mmCIF file of C-alpha atoms and ligand atoms in Angstrom:
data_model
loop_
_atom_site.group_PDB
_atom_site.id
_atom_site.type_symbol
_atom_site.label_atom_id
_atom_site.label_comp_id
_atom_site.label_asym_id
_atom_site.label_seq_id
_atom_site.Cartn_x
_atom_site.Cartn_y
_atom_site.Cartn_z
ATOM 1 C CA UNK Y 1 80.171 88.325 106.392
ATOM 2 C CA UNK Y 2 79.331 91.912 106.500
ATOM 3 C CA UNK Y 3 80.971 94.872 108.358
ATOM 4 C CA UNK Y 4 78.416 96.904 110.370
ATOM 5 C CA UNK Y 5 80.019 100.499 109.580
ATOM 6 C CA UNK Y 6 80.606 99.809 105.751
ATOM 7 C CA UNK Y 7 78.750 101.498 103.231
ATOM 8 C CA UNK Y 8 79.036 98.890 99.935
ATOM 9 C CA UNK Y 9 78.469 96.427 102.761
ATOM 10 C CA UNK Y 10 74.775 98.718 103.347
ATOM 11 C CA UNK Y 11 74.256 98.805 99.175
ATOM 12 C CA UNK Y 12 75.537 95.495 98.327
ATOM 13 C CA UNK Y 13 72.941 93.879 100.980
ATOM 14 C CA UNK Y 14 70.074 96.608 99.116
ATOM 15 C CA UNK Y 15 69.697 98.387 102.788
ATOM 16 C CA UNK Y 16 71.180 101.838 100.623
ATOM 17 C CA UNK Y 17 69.103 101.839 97.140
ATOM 18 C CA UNK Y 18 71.683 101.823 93.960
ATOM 19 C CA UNK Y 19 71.516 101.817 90.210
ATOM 20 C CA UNK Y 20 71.547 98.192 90.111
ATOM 21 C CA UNK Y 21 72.739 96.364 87.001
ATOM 22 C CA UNK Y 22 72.825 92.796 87.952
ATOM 23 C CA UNK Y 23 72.424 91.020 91.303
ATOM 24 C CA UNK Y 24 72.881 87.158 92.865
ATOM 25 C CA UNK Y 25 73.447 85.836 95.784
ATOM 26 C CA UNK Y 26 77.510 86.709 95.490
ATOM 27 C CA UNK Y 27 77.189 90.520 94.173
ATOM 28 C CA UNK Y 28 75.718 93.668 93.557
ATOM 29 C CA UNK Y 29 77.034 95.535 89.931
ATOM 30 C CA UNK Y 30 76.025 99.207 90.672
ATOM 31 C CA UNK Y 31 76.876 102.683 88.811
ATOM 32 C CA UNK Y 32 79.193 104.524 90.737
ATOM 33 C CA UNK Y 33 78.264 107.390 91.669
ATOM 34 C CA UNK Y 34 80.988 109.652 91.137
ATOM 35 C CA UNK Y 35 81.194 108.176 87.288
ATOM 36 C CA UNK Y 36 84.530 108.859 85.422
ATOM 37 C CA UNK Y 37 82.493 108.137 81.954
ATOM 38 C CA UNK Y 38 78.833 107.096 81.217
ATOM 39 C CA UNK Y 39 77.905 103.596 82.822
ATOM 40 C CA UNK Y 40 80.770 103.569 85.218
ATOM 41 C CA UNK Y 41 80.227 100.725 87.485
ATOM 42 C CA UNK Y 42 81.434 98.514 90.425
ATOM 43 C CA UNK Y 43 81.246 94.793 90.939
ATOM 44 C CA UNK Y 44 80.702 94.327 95.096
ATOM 45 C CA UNK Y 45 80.824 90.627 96.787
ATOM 46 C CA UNK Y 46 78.252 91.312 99.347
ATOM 47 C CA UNK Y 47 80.341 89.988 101.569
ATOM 48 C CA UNK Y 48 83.106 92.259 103.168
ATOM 49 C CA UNK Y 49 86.332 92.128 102.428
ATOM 50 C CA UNK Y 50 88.823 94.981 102.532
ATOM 51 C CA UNK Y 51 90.626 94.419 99.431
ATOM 52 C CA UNK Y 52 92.779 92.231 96.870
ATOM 53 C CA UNK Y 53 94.784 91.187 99.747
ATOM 54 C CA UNK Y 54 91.657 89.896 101.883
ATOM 55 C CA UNK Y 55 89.614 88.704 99.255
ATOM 56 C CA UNK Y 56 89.542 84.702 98.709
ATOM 57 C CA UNK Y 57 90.459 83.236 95.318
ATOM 58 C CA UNK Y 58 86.845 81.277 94.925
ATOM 59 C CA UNK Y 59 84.955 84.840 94.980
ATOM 60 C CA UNK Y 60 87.982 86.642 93.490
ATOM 61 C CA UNK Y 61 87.355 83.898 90.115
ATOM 62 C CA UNK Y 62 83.537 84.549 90.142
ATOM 63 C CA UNK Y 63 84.441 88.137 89.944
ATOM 64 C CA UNK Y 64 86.240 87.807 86.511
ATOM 65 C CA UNK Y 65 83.890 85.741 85.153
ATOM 66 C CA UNK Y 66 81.041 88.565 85.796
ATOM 67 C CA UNK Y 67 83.600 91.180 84.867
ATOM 68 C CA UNK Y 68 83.589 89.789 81.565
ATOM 69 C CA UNK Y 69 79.679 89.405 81.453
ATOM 70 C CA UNK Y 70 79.432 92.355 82.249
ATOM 71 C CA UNK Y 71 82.156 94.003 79.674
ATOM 72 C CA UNK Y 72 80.176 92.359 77.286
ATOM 73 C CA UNK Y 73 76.570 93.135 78.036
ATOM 74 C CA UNK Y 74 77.570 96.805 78.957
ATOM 75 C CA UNK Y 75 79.755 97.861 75.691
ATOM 76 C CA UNK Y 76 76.655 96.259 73.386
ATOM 77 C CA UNK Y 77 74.191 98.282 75.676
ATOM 78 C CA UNK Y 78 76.367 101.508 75.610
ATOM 79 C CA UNK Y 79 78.185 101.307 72.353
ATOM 80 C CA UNK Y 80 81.284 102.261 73.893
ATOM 81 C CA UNK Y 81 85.044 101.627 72.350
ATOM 82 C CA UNK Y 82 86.474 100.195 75.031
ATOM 83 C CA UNK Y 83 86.494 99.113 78.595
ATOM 84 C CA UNK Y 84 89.439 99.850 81.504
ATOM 85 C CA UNK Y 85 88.511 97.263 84.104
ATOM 86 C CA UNK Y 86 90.025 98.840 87.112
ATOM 87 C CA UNK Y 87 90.363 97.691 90.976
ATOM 88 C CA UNK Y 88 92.323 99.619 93.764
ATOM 89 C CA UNK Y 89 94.475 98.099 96.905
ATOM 90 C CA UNK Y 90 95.148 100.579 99.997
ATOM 91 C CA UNK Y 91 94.976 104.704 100.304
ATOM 92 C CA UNK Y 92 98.533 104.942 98.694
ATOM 93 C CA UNK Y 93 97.133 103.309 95.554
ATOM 94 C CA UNK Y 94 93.747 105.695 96.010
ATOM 95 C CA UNK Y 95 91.297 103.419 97.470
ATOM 96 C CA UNK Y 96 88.728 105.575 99.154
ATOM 97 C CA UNK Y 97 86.219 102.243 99.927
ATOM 98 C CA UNK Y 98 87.970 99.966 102.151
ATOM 99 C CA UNK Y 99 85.598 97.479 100.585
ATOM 100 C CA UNK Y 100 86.772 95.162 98.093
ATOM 101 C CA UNK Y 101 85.005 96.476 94.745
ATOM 102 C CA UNK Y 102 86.182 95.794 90.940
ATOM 103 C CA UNK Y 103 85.742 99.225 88.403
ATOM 104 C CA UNK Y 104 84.458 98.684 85.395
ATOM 105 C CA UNK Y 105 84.971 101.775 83.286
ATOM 106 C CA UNK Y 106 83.135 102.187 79.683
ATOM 107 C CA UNK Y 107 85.655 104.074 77.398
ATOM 108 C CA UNK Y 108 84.441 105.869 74.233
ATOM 109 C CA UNK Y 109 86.928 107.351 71.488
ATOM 110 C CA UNK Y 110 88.286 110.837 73.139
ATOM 111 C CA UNK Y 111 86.255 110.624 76.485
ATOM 112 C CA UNK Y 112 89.340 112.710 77.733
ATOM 113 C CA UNK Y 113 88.933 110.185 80.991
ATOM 114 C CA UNK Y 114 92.059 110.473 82.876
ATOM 115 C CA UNK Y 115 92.690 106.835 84.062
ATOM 116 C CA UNK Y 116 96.071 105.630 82.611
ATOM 117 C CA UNK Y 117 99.609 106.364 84.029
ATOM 118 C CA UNK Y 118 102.342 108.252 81.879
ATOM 119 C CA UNK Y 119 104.938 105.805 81.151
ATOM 120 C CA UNK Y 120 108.548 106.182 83.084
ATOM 121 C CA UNK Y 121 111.644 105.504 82.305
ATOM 122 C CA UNK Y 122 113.547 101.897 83.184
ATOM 123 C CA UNK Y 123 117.080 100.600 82.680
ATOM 124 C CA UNK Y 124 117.830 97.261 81.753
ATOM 125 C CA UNK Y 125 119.710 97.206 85.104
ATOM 126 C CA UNK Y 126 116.826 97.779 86.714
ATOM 127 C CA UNK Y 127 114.495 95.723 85.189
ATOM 128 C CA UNK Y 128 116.944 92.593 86.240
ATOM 129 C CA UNK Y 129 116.982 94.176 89.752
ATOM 130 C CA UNK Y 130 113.114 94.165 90.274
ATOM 131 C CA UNK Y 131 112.597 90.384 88.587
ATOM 132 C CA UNK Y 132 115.542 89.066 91.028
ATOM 133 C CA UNK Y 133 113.605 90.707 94.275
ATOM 134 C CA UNK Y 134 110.104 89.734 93.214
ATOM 135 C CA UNK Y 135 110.559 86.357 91.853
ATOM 136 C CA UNK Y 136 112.588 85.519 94.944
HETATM 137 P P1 5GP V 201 87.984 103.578 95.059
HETATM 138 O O1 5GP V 201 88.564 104.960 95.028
HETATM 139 O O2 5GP V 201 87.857 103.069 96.480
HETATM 140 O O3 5GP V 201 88.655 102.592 94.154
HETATM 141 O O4 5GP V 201 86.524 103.718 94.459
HETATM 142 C C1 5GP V 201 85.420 104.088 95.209
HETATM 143 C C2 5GP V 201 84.343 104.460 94.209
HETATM 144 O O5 5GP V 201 83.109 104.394 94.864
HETATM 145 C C3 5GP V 201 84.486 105.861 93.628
HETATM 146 O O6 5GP V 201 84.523 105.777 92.217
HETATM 147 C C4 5GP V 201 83.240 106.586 94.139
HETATM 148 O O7 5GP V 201 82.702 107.471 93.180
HETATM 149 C C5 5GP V 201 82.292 105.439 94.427
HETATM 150 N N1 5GP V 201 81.358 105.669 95.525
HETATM 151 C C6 5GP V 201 81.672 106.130 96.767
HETATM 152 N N2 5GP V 201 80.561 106.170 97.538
HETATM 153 C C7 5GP V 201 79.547 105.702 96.760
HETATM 154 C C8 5GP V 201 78.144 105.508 97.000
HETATM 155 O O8 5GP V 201 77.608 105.767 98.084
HETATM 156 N N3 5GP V 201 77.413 105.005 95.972
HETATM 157 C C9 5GP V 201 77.961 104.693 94.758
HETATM 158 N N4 5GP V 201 77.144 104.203 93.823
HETATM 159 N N5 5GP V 201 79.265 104.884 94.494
HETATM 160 C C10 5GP V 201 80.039 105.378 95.482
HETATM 161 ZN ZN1 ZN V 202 81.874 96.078 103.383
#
């Protein structure tokens, strides 16, 4: 199903022309185009759904399997060190595309990308606290 005002609906269907890595009938891998290192890219189902929360688990497991494909293929192609595979849910957690897409991010030894969090601070107190209201 596609969403008439969405534009990874427009590039996942090839209406919008992309860097295109790999294509089938479930999704597009393009290059993003606002790249936080060399061969950024995004897995997009062509069909539209908003996000993690939307998304249903058959397409969600096709997704890791390319994700790793792609990992592969991409670090061989690129030489790169490492990979952060990256996916965003809602404005508060920076989505900018309300259309589910996952990032795949190439890392190479002191890119100086800025894509991990600086580690808080937690009590033990609060660590039981959190695992009593989420497991419940
Ligand atoms: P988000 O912030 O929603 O997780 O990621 C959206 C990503 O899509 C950003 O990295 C941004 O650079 C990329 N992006 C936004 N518009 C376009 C576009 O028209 N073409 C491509 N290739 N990437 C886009
Ligand atoms: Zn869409």
């Amino acid at each position: 199903m596609k969403k008439d005002d969405c534009i990874f609906c427009k590039i996942a269907a090839g209406e919008i022309p992309s860097g295109t890595l790999y294509e089938d009938e479930d999704f597009r891998v393009i290059l993003d185009r606002g790249p936080a290192t060399k061969g950024h890219a995004l897995i997009l189902p062509k069909n539209h759904f908003e996000d993690l929360y939307e998304i249903d688990e058959e397409t969600l497991k096709k997704v890791a399997v390319l994700s790793k494909k792609m990992v592969e293929k991409m670090t061989k192609a690129l030489k790169c060190d490492g990979f952060n595979v990256v996916q965003n849910n809602k404005e508060a957690a920076g989505q900018t595309v309300p259309h589910y897409h996952l990032h795949l991010i190439p890392r190479y030894k002191n890119d100086g990308a800025h894509i991990l969090w600086n580690p808080g601070d937690i009590t033990d107190e609060e660590i039981q606290e959190l695992v009593k209201i989420i497991k419940e």
